[in-house]
mmCIF file of C-alpha atoms in Angstrom:
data_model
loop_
_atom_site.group_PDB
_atom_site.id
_atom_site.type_symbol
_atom_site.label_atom_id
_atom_site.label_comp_id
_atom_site.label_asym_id
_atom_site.label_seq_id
_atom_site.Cartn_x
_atom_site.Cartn_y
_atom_site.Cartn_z
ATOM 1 C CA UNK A 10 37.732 35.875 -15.081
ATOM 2 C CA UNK A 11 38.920 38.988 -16.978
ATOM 3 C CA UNK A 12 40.144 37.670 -20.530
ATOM 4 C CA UNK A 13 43.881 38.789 -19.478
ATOM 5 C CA UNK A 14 43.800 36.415 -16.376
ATOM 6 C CA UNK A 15 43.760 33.147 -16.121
ATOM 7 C CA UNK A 16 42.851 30.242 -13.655
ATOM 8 C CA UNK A 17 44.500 26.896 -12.809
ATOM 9 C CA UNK A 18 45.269 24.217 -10.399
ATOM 10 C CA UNK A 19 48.448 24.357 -8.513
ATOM 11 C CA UNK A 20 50.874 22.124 -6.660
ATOM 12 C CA UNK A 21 50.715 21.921 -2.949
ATOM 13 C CA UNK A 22 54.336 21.688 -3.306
ATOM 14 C CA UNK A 23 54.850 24.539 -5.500
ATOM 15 C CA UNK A 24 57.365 27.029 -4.690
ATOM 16 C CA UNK A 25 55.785 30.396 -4.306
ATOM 17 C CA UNK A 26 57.789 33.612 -3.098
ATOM 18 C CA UNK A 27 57.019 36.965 -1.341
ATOM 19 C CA UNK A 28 57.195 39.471 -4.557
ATOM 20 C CA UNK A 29 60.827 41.021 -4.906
ATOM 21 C CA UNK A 30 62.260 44.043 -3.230
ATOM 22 C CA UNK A 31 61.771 47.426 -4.802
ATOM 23 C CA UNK A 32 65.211 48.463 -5.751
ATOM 24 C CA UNK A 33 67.009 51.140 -4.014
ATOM 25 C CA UNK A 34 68.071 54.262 -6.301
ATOM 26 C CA UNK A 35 71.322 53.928 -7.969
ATOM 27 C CA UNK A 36 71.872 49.993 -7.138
ATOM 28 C CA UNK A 37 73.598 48.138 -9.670
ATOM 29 C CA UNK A 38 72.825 44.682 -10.968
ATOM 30 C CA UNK A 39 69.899 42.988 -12.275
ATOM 31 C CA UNK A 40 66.057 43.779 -10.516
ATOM 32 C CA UNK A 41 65.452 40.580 -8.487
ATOM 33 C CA UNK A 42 62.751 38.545 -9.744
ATOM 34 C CA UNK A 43 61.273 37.019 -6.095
ATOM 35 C CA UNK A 44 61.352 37.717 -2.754
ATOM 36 C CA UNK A 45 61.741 35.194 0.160
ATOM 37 C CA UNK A 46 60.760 31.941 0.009
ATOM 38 C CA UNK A 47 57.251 31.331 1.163
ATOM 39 C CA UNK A 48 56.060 27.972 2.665
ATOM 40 C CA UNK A 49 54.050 25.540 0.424
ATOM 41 C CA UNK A 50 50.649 25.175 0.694
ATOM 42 C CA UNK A 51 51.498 21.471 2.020
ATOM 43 C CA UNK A 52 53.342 22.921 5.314
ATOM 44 C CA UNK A 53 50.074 25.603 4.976
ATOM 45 C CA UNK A 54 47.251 22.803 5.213
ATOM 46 C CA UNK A 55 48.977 21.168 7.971
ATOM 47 C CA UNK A 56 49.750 24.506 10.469
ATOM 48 C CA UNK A 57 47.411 24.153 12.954
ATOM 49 C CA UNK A 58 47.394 27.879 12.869
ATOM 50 C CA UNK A 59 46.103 28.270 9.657
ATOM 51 C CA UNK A 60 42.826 30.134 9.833
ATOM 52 C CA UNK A 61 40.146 28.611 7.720
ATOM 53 C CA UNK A 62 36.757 29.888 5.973
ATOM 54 C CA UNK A 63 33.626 28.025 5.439
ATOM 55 C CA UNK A 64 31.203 28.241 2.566
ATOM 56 C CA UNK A 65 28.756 26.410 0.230
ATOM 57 C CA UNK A 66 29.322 25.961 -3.317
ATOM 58 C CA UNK A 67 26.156 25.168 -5.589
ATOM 59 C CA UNK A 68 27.134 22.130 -8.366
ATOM 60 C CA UNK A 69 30.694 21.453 -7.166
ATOM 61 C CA UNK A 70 31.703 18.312 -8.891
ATOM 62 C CA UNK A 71 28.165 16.175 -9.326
ATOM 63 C CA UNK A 72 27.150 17.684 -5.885
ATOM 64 C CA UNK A 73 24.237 19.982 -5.537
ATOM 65 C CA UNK A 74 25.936 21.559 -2.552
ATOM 66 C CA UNK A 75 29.282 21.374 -1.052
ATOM 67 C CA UNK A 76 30.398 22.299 2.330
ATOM 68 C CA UNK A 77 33.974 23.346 1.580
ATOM 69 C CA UNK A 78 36.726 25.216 4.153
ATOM 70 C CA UNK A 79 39.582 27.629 2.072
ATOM 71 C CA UNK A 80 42.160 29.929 3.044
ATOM 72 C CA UNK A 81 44.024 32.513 0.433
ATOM 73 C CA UNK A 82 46.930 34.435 -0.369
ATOM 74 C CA UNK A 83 49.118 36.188 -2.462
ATOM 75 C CA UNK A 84 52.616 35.242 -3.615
ATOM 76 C CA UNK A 85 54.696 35.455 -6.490
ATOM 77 C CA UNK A 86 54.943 32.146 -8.563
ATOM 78 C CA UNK A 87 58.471 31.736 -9.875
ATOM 79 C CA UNK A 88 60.549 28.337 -11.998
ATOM 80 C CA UNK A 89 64.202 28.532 -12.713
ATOM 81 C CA UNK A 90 63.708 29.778 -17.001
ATOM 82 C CA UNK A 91 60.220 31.198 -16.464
ATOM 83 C CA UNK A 92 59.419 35.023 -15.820
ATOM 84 C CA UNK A 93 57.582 35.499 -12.375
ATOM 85 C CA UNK A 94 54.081 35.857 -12.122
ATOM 86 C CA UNK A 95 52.010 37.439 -8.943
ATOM 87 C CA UNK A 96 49.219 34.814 -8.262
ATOM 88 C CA UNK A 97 46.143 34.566 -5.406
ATOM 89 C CA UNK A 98 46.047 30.624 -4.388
ATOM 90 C CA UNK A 99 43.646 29.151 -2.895
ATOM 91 C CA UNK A 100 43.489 26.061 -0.545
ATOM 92 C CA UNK A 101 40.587 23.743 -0.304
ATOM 93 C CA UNK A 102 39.506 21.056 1.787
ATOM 94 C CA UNK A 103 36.537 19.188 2.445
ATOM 95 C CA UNK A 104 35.838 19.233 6.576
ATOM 96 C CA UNK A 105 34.360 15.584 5.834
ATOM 97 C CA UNK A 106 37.401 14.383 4.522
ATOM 98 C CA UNK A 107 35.465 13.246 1.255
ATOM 99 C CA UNK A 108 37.925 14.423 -1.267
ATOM 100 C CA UNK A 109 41.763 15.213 -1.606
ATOM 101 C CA UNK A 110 42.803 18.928 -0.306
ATOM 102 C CA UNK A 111 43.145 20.904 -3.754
ATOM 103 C CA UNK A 112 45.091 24.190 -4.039
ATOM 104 C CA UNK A 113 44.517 26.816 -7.399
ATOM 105 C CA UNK A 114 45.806 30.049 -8.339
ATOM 106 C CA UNK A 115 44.240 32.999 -10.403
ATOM 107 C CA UNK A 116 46.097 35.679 -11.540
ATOM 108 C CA UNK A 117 43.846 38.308 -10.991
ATOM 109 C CA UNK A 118 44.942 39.594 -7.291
ATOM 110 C CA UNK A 119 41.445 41.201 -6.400
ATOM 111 C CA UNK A 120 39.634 38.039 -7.147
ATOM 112 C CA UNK A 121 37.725 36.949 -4.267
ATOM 113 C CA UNK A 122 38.365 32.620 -3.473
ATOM 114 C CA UNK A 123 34.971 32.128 -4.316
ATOM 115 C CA UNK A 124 35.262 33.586 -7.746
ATOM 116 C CA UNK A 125 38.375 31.484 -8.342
ATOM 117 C CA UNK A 126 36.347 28.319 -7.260
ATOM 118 C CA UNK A 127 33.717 29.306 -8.974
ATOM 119 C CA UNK A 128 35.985 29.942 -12.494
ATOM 120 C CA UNK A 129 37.355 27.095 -12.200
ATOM 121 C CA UNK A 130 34.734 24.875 -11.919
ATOM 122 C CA UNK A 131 33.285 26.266 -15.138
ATOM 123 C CA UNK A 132 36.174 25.273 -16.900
ATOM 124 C CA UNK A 133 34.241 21.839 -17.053
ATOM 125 C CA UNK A 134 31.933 23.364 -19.631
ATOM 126 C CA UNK A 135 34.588 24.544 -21.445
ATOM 127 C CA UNK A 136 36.569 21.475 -21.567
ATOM 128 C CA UNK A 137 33.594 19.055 -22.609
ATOM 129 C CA UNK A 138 32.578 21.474 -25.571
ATOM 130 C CA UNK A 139 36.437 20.655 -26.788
ATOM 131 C CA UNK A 140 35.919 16.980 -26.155
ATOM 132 C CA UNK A 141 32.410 16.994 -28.064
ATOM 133 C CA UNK A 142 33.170 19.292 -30.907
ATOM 134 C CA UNK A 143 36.887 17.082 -31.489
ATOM 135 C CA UNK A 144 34.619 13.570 -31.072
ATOM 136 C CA UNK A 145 31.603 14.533 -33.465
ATOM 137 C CA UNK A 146 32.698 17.576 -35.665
ATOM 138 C CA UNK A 147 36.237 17.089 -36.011
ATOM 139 C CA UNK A 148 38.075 19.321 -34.352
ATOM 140 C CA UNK A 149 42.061 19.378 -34.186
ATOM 141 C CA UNK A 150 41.700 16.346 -36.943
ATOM 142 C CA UNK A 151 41.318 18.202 -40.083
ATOM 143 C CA UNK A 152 43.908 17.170 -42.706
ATOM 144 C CA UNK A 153 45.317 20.654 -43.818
ATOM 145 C CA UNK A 154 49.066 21.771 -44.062
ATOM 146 C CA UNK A 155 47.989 25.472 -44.646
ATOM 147 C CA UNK A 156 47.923 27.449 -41.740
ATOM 148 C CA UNK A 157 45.663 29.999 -43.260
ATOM 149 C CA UNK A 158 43.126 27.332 -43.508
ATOM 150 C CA UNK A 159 43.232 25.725 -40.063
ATOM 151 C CA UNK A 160 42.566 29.410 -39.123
ATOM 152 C CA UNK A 161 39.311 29.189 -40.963
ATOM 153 C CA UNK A 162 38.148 25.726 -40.815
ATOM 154 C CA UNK A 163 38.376 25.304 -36.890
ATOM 155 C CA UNK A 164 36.326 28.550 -36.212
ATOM 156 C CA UNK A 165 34.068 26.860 -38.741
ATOM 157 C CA UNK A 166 33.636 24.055 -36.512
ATOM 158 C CA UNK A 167 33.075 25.686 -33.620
ATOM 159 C CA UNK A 168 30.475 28.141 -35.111
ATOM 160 C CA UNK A 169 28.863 24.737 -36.458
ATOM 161 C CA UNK A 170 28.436 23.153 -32.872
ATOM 162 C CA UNK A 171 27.011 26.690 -31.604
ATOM 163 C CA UNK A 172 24.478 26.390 -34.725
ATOM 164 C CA UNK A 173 23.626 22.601 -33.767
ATOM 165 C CA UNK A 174 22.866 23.725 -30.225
ATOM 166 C CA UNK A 175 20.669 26.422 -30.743
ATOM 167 C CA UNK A 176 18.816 24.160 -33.453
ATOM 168 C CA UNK A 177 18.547 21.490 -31.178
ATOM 169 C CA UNK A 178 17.514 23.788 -28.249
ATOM 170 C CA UNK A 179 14.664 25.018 -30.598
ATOM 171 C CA UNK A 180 13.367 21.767 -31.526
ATOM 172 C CA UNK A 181 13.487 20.758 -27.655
ATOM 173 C CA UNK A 182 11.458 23.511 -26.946
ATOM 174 C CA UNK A 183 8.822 22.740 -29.921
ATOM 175 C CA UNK A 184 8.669 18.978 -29.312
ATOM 176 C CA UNK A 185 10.824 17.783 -26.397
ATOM 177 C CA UNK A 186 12.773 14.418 -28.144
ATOM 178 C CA UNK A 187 13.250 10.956 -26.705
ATOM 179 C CA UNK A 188 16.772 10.079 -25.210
ATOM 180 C CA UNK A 189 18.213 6.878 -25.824
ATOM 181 C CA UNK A 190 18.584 5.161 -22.373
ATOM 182 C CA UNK A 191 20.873 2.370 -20.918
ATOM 183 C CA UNK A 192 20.097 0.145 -17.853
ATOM 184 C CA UNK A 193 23.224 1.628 -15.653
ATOM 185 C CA UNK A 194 22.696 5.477 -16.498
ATOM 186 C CA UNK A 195 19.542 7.478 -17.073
ATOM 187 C CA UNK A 196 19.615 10.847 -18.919
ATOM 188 C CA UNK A 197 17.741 13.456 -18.000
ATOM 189 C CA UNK A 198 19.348 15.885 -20.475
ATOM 190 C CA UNK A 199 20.173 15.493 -24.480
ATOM 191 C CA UNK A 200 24.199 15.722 -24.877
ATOM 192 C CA UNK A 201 25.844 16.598 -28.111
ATOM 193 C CA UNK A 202 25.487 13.655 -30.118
ATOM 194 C CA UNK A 203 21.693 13.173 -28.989
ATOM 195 C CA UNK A 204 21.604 17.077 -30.050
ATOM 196 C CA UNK A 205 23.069 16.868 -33.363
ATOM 197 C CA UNK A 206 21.231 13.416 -34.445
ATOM 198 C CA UNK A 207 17.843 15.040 -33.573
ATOM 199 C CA UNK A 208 19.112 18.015 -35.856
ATOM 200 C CA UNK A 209 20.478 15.144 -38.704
ATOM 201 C CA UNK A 210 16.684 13.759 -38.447
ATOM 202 C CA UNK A 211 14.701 16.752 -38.603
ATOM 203 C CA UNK A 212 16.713 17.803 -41.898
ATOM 204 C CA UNK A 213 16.474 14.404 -43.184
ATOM 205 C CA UNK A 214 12.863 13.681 -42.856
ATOM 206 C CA UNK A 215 12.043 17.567 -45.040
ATOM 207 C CA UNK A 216 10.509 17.891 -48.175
ATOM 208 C CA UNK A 217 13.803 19.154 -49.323
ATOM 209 C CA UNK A 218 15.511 15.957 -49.729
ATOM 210 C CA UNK A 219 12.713 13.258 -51.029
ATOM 211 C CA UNK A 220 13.760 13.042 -54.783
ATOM 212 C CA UNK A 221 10.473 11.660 -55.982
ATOM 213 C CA UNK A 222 6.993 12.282 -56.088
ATOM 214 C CA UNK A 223 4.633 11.706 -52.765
ATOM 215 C CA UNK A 224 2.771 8.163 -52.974
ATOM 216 C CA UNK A 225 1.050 7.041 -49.918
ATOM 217 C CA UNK A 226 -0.132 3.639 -51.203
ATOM 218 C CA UNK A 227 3.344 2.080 -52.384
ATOM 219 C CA UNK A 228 5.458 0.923 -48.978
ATOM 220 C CA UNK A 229 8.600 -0.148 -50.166
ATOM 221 C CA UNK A 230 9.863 -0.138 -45.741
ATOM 222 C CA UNK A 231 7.869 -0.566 -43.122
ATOM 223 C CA UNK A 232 7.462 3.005 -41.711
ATOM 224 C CA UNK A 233 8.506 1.712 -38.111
ATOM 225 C CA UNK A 234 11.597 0.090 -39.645
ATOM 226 C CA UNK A 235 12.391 2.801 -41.755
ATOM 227 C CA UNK A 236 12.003 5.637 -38.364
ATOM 228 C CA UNK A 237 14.445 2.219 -36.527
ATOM 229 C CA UNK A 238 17.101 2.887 -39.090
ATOM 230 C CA UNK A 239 16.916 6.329 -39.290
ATOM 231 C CA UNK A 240 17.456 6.594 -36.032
ATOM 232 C CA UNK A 241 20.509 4.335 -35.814
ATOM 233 C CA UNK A 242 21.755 6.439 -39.236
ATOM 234 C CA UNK A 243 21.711 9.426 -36.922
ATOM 235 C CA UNK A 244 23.659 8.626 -34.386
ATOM 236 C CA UNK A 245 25.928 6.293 -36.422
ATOM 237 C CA UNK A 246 26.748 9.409 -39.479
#
């Protein structure tokens, strides 16, 4: 969506108005902030004259596709303390019954309900990148009381995942690396962590960090044992 407008889920029992009255020349008082109450999307899904839409959405939720039926709106989304704001819902259900009817609301008026699906489901990306870069890179943990240098540092972090990506990407491409497997869940796809200990291993194993000279015939480690560990030092730094 257009950086100004935002998408979200939203009760089915959330009270939603028709937007307020214009007001009349020379009338007194304060502008009225709603209209008349509207009926929830609850009382919505079950109207048996509710006119519904079908369509199939690619990658919804671990599904390749996903027969979905939706109906939209307008309204004006208003709580007691919070200014009103004019909102497009939409309501989803599944015509197999396979999963919970969901409502969500954009704020962008001329947004079509696919786009809103569609925004919202990539809000997934978003939300894992937050979850990786706080697990492995820190993130929201730093130990600063300066606000000028949270400003920098998390940036910092963030441009540091983007770099670790596009490394790893480029090493994919040049010599696709193993992923560790477990019995209950294959990957198909390096995550994060597999991303940044590939990067940890390539810089590790350059010419730029041996300290000594090059001797082939003196073996201190096994080579397999000493690959085994740096492996495990990878993942585990």
């Amino acid at each position: 969506p257009h950086p100004l407008h935002w998408v979200s889920r939203l009760r089915m029992d959330a009270a939603l108005y028709e937007p307020a009255a214009l007001r009349e020349p020379g009338q007194m008082g304060r502008p009225r902030l709603k209209g008349k109450r509207l009926p929830t999307l609850e009382n919505v899904l079950n109207d048996a004259q509710t006119l519904w839409e079908s369509a199939v959405l690619e990658r919804w939720y671990g599904h390749t596709e996903r027969q979905l039926q939706f109906c939209t709106g307008t309204a004006v989304w208003y709580h007691t303390g919070k200014p009103a704001v004019p909102i497009r819902w939409v309501l989803v259900r599944d015509p197999k019954g396979q999963f919970d009817p969901q409502a969500f609301l954009c704020t962008d008026l001329a947004a079509t309900p696919i786009n809103v699906l569609m925004w919202f489901r990539q809000r997934w990306q978003v939300e894992v990148t937050f979850e990786e870069a706080r697990a492995h890179l820190g993130v929201e943990t730093q130990r600063q009381w300066s606000d000028q240098a949270i400003l920098r540092t998390t940036p910092a972090l963030f441009g540091l995942f983007s770099l670790v990506t596009l490394f790893a990407h480029a090493l994919q491409m040049q010599k696709p690396f193993s992923l560790p497997q477990t019995a209950w869940y294959s990957k198909s796809l390096p995550t994060f962590i597999d991303a940044l200990a590939a990067v940890r291993c390539f810089l590790w194993s350059a010419r730029l960090f041996e300290m000594s000279t090059q001797n082939d015939t003196v073996q201190k480690v096994p080579p397999e044992i000493l690959q085994l560990w740096t492996d495990l030092l990878c993942y585990a730094a």
